[in-house]
Coordinates of C-alpha atoms and ligand atoms in Angstrom, one line a residue:
X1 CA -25.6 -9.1 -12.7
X2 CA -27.4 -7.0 -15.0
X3 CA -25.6 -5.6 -18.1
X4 CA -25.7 -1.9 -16.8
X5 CA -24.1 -2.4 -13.5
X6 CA -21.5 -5.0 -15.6
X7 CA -20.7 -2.3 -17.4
X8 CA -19.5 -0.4 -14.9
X9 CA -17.6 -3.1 -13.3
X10 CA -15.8 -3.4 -16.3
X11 CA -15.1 0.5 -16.9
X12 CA -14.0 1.8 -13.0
X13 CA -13.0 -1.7 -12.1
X14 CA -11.4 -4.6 -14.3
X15 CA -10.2 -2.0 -17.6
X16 CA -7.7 -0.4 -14.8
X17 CA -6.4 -3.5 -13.4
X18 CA -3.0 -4.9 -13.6
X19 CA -2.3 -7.6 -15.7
X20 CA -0.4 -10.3 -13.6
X21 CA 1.2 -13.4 -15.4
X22 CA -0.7 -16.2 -12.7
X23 CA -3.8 -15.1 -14.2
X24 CA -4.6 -17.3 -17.4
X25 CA -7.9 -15.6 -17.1
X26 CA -9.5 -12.9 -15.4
X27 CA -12.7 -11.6 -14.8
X28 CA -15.4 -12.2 -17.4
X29 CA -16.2 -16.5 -17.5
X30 CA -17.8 -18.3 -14.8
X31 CA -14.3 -18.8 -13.0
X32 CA -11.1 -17.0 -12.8
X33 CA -7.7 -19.3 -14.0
X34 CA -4.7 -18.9 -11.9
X35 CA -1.3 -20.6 -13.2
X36 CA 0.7 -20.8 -10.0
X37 CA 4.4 -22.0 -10.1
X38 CA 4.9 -25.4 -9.2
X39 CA 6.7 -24.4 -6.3
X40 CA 4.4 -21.9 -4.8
X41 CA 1.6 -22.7 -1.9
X42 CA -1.3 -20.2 -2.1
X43 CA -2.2 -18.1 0.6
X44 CA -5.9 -17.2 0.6
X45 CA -7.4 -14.4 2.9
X46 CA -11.1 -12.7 3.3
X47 CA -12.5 -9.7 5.0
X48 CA -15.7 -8.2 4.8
X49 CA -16.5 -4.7 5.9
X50 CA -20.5 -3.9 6.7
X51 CA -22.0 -0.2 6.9
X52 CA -23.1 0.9 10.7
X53 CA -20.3 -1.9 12.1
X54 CA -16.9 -1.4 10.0
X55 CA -18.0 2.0 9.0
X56 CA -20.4 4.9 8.3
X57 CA -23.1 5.6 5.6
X58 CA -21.2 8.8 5.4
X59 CA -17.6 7.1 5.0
X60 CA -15.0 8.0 1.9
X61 CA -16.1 6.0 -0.6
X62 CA -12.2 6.6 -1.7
X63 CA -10.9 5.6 1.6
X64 CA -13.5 2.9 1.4
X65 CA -11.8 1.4 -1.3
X66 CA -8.2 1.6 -0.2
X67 CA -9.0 0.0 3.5
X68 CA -10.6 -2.8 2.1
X69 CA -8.3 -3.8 0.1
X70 CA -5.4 -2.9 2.5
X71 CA -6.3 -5.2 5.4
X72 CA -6.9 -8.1 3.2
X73 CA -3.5 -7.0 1.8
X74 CA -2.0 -7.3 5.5
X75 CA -3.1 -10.4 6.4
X76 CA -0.9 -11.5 3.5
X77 CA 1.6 -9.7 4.6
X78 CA 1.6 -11.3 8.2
X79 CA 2.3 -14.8 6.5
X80 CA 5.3 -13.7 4.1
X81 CA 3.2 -13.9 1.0
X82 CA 3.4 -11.7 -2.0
X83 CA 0.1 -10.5 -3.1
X84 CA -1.2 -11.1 -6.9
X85 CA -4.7 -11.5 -7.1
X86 CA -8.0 -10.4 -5.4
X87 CA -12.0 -11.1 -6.1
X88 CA -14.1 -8.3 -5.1
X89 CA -18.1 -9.0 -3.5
X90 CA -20.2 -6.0 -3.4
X91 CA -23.6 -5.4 -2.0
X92 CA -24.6 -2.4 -3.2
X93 CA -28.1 -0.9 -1.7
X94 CA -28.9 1.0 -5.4
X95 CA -26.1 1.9 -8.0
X96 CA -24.5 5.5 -7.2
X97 CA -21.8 5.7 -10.2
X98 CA -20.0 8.5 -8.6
X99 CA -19.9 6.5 -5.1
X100 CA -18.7 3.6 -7.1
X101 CA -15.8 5.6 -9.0
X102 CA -14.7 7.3 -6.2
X103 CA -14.8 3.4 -4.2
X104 CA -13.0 2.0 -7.7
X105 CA -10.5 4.9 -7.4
X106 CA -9.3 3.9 -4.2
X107 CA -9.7 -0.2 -4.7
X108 CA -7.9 -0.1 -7.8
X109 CA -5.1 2.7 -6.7
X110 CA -3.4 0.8 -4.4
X111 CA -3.8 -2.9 -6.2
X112 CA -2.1 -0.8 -8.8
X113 CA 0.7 -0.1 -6.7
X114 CA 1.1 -3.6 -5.5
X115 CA 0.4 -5.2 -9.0
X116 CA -2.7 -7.0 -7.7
X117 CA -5.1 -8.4 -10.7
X118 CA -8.7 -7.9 -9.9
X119 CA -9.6 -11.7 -11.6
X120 CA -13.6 -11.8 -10.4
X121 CA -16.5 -11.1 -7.6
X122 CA -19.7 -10.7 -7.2
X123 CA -22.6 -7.6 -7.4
X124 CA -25.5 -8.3 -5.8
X125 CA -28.4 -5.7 -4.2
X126 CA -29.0 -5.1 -0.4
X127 CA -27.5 -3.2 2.6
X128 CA -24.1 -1.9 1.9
X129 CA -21.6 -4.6 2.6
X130 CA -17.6 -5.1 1.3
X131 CA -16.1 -8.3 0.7
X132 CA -12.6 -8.8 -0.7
X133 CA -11.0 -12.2 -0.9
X134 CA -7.3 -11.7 -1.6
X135 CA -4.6 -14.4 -3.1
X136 CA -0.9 -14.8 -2.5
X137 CA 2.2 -16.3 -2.8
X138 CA 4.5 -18.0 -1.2
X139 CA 7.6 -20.3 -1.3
X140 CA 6.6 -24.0 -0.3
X141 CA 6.8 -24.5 3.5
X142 CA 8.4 -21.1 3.8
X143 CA 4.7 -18.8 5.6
X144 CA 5.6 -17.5 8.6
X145 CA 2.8 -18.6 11.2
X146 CA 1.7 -17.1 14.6
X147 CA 2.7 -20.6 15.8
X148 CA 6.2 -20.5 15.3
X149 CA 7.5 -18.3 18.6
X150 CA 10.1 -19.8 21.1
X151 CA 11.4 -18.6 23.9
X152 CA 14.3 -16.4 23.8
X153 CA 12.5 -14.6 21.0
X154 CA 13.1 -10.9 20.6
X155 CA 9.7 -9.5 19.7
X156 CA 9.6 -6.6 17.2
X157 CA 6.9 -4.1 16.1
X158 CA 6.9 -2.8 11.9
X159 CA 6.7 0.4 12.3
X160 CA 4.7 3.2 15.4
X161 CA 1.5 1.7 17.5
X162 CA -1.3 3.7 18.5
X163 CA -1.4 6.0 15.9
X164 CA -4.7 4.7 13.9
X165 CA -5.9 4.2 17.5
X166 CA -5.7 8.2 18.5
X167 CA -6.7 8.8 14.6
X168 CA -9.9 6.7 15.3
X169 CA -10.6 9.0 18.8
X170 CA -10.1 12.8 16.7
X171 CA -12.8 11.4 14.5
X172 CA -14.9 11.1 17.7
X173 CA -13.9 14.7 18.6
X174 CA -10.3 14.2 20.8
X175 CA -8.6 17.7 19.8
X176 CA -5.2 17.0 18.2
X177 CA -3.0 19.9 17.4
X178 CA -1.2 18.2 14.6
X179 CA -4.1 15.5 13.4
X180 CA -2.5 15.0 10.1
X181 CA -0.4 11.3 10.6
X182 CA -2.6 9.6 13.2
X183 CA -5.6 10.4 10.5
X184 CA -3.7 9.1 7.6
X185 CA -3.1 5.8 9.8
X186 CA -7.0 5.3 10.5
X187 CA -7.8 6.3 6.9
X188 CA -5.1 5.1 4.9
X189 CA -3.2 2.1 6.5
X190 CA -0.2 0.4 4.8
X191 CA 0.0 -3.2 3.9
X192 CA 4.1 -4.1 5.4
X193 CA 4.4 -6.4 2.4
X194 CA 7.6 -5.6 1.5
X195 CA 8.7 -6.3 5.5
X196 CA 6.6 -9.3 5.6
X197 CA 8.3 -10.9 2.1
X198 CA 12.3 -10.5 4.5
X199 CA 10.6 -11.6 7.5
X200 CA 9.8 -14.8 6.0
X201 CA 13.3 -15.3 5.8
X202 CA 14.2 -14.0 9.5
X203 CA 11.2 -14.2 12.1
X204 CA 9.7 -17.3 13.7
X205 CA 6.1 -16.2 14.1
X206 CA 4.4 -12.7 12.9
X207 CA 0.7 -11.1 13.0
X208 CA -0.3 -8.1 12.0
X209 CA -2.2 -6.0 14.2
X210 CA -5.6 -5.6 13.4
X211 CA -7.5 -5.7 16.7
X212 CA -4.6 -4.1 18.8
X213 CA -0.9 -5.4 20.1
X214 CA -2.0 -7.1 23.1
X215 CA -4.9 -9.3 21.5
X216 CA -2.9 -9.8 18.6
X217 CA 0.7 -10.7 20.1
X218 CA -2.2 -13.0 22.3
X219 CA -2.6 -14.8 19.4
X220 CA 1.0 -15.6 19.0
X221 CA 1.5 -16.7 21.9
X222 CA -1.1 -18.7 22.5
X223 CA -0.9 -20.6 19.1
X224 CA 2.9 -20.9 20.2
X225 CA 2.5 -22.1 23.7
X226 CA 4.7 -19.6 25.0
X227 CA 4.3 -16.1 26.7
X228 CA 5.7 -12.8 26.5
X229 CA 6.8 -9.4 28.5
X230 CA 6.1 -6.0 26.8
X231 CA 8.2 -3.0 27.8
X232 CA 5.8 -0.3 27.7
X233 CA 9.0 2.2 27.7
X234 CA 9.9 1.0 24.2
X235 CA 6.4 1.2 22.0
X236 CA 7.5 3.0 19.6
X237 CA 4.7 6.2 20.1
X238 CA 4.4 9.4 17.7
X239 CA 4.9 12.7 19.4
X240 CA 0.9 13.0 18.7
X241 CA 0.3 9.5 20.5
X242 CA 2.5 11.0 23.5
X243 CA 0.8 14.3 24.0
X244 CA -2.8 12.1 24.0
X245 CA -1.3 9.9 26.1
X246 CA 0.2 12.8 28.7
X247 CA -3.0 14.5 28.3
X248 CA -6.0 12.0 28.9
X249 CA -3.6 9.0 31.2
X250 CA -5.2 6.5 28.4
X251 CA -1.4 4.8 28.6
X252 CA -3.3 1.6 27.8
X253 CA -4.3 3.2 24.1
X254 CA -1.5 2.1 21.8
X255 CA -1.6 -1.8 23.5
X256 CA -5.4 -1.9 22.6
X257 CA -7.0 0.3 19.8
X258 CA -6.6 -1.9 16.8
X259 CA -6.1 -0.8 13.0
X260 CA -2.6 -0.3 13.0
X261 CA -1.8 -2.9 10.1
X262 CA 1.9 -3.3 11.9
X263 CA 3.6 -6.4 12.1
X264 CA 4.1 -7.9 15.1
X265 CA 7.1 -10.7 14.8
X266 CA 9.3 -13.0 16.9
X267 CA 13.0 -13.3 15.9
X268 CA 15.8 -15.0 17.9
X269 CA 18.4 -12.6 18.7
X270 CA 21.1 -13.4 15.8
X271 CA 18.9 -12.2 13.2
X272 CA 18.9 -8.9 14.6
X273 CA 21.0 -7.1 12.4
X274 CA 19.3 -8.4 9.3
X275 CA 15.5 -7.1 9.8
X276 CA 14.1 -4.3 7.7
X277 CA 14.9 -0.7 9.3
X278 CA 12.1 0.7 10.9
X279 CA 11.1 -2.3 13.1
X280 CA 11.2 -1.6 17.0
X281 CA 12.5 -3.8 19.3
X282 CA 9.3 -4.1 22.2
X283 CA 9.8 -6.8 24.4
X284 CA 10.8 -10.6 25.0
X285 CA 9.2 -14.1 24.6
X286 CA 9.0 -16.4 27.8
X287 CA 8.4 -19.9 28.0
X288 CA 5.9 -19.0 31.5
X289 CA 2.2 -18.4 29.3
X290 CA 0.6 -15.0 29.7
X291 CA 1.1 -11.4 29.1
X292 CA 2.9 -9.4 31.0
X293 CA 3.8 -5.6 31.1
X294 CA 7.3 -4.0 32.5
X295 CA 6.2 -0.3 32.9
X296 CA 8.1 2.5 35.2
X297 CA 10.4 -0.6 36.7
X298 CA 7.1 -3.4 37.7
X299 CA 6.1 -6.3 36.2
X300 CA 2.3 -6.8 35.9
X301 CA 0.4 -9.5 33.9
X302 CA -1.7 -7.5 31.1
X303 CA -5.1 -8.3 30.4
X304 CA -5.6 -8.3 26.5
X305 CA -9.3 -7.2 25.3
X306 CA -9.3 -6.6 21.7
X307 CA -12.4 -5.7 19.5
X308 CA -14.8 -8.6 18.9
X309 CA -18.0 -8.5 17.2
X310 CA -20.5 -10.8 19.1
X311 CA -19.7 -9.7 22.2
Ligands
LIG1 P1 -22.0 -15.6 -12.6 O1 -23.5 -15.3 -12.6 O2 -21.6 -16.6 -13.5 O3 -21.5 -15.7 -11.2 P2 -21.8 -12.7 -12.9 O4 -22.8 -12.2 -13.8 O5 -22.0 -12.6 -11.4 O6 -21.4 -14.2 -13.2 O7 -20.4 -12.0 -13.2 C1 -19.8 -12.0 -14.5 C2 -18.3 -11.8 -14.4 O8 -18.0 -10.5 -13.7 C3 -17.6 -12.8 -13.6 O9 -16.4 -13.1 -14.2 C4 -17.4 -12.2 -12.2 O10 -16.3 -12.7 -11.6 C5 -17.3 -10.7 -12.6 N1 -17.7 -9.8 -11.5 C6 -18.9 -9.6 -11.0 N2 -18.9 -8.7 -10.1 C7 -17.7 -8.3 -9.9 C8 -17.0 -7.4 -9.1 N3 -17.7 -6.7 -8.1 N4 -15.7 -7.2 -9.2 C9 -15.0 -7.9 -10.1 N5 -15.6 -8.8 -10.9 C10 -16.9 -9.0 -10.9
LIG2 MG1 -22.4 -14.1 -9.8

């Protein structure tokens, strides 16, 4: 990396990054140093987002910024972890400073918030491509995995499904009359860290839903041998979501469009009364394997397509 471009790594990025006490040292050597307490395992996530397949040449660099780091932030979420620590890859077709503050702006904005230290990366030249790695922690044995469902399992939601979905379709021209909240979902999503840190103490299995409830809850159930029946009656659906859904007959939407970043968990009924408010109750896990759908009284097995890239 050439001094220039370091320069400015150091000024938008690493200058207005929290401080966290794992990091012995941050960016700036050949490798980062992490101190991790002896009781902690580390939970290690990557996503990459490329122009023209994650988004457009046109795209927020602000919003950029904030996603990227948000659905690495998820993913440790899903397992119970607690963030601290993220390197940041970035291909960069030429150096636009005022792309690269805005970007920086939004990166650094919400690792602020969740006191994540930016400890190292990479800058490179080509077509524009994303890459954050992110680092977390969690108690020894204690990560909640997608394999953990049983039957019996009450299956909950984090929050409302759908709503990054019907965001995603007003970008592609769907008139909305209040377009504020499903936008804000597609452009802005929120890590459930702080749900993910009590489920760790309460569910036996959790995901967070990135390619859409039915591919992702798929994933649960088939890492835990089990199977499962959604009540489409109790998604939890925002009035917006509702009208798209009474307008267009797309019922189908908030089971498939992905981007939510919700949680999708397993708990056996006794722990009920302890999960975080604003999870929904959505359905049940079965010990017969497959999908299925209870919707206006019948039971039908639900095909799950979520978004894959080399097909
Ligand atoms: P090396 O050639 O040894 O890999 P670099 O010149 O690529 O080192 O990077 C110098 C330092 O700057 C390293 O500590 C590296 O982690 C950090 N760095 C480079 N690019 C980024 C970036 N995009 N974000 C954060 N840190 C970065
Ligand atoms: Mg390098």
């Amino acid at each position: 990396m050439a001094l220039a471009e370091f320069d400015l790594i150091q000024r938008y990025f690493v200058l207005r990054t929290p401080q966290h006490p794992f990091t012995r040292l941050g960016v700036g050597d050949d490798c980062a140093l992490l101190n991790l307490p002896p009781d902690a395992q580390l939970a290690v996530t990557t996503d990459t987002m490329v122009e023209n397949v994650h988004f457009f040449a046109d795209a927020d660099p602000y919003l950029l910024g904030h996603k990227l780091l948000a659905v690495n932030l998820s993913d440790l979420a899903a397992m119970g972890a607690e963030p601290f620590a993220v390197t940041l890859a970035l291909t960069l077709p030429k150096v636009d400073e005022s792309w690269l503050e805005a970007f920086a702006d939004g990166f650094i904005g919400l690792a602020q918030w969740y006191d994540v230290d930016l400890i190292g990366g990479d800058t490179t030249s080509g077509p524009l491509s994303l890459t954050v790695q992110a680092m977390g922690a969690v108690p020894r044995g204690k990560a909640l995995l997608r394999s953990g469902a049983k039957a019996g399992d009450l299956i909950f939601v984090s929050g409302q499904v759908g709503n990054a979905g019907l965001g995603l379709k007003i970008k592609q021209g769907f008139a909305c009359a209040e377009p504020e909240l499903p936008l804000r979902c597609f452009n802005r999503p929120v890590p459930r860290i702080a749900e993910g840190l009590v489920l760790r103490e309460l569910a036996h299995a959790c995901i967070d839903i990135s390619d859409g409830l039915a591919a992702d809850l798929g994933h649960i159930l088939a890492q835990s041998q089990v199977g499962a029946c959604l009540v489409w009656e109790r998604l939890p659906l925002s009035a917006q979501v509702g009208q798209y859904i009474e307008q267009t007959g797309d019922w189908q939407m908030p089971l498939t469009a992905g981007d939510d970043y919700e949680l999708c968990f397993t708990v056996p009924a006794e722990r009920v009364p302890q999960l975080p408010a604003g999870c929904h109750y959505i359905g049940m896990i079965e010990a017969d394997p497959g999908l299925r759908l209870q919707r206006a009284g019948n039971i039908e097995a639900f095909e799950a397509t979520g978004f894959e890239h080399f097909s």
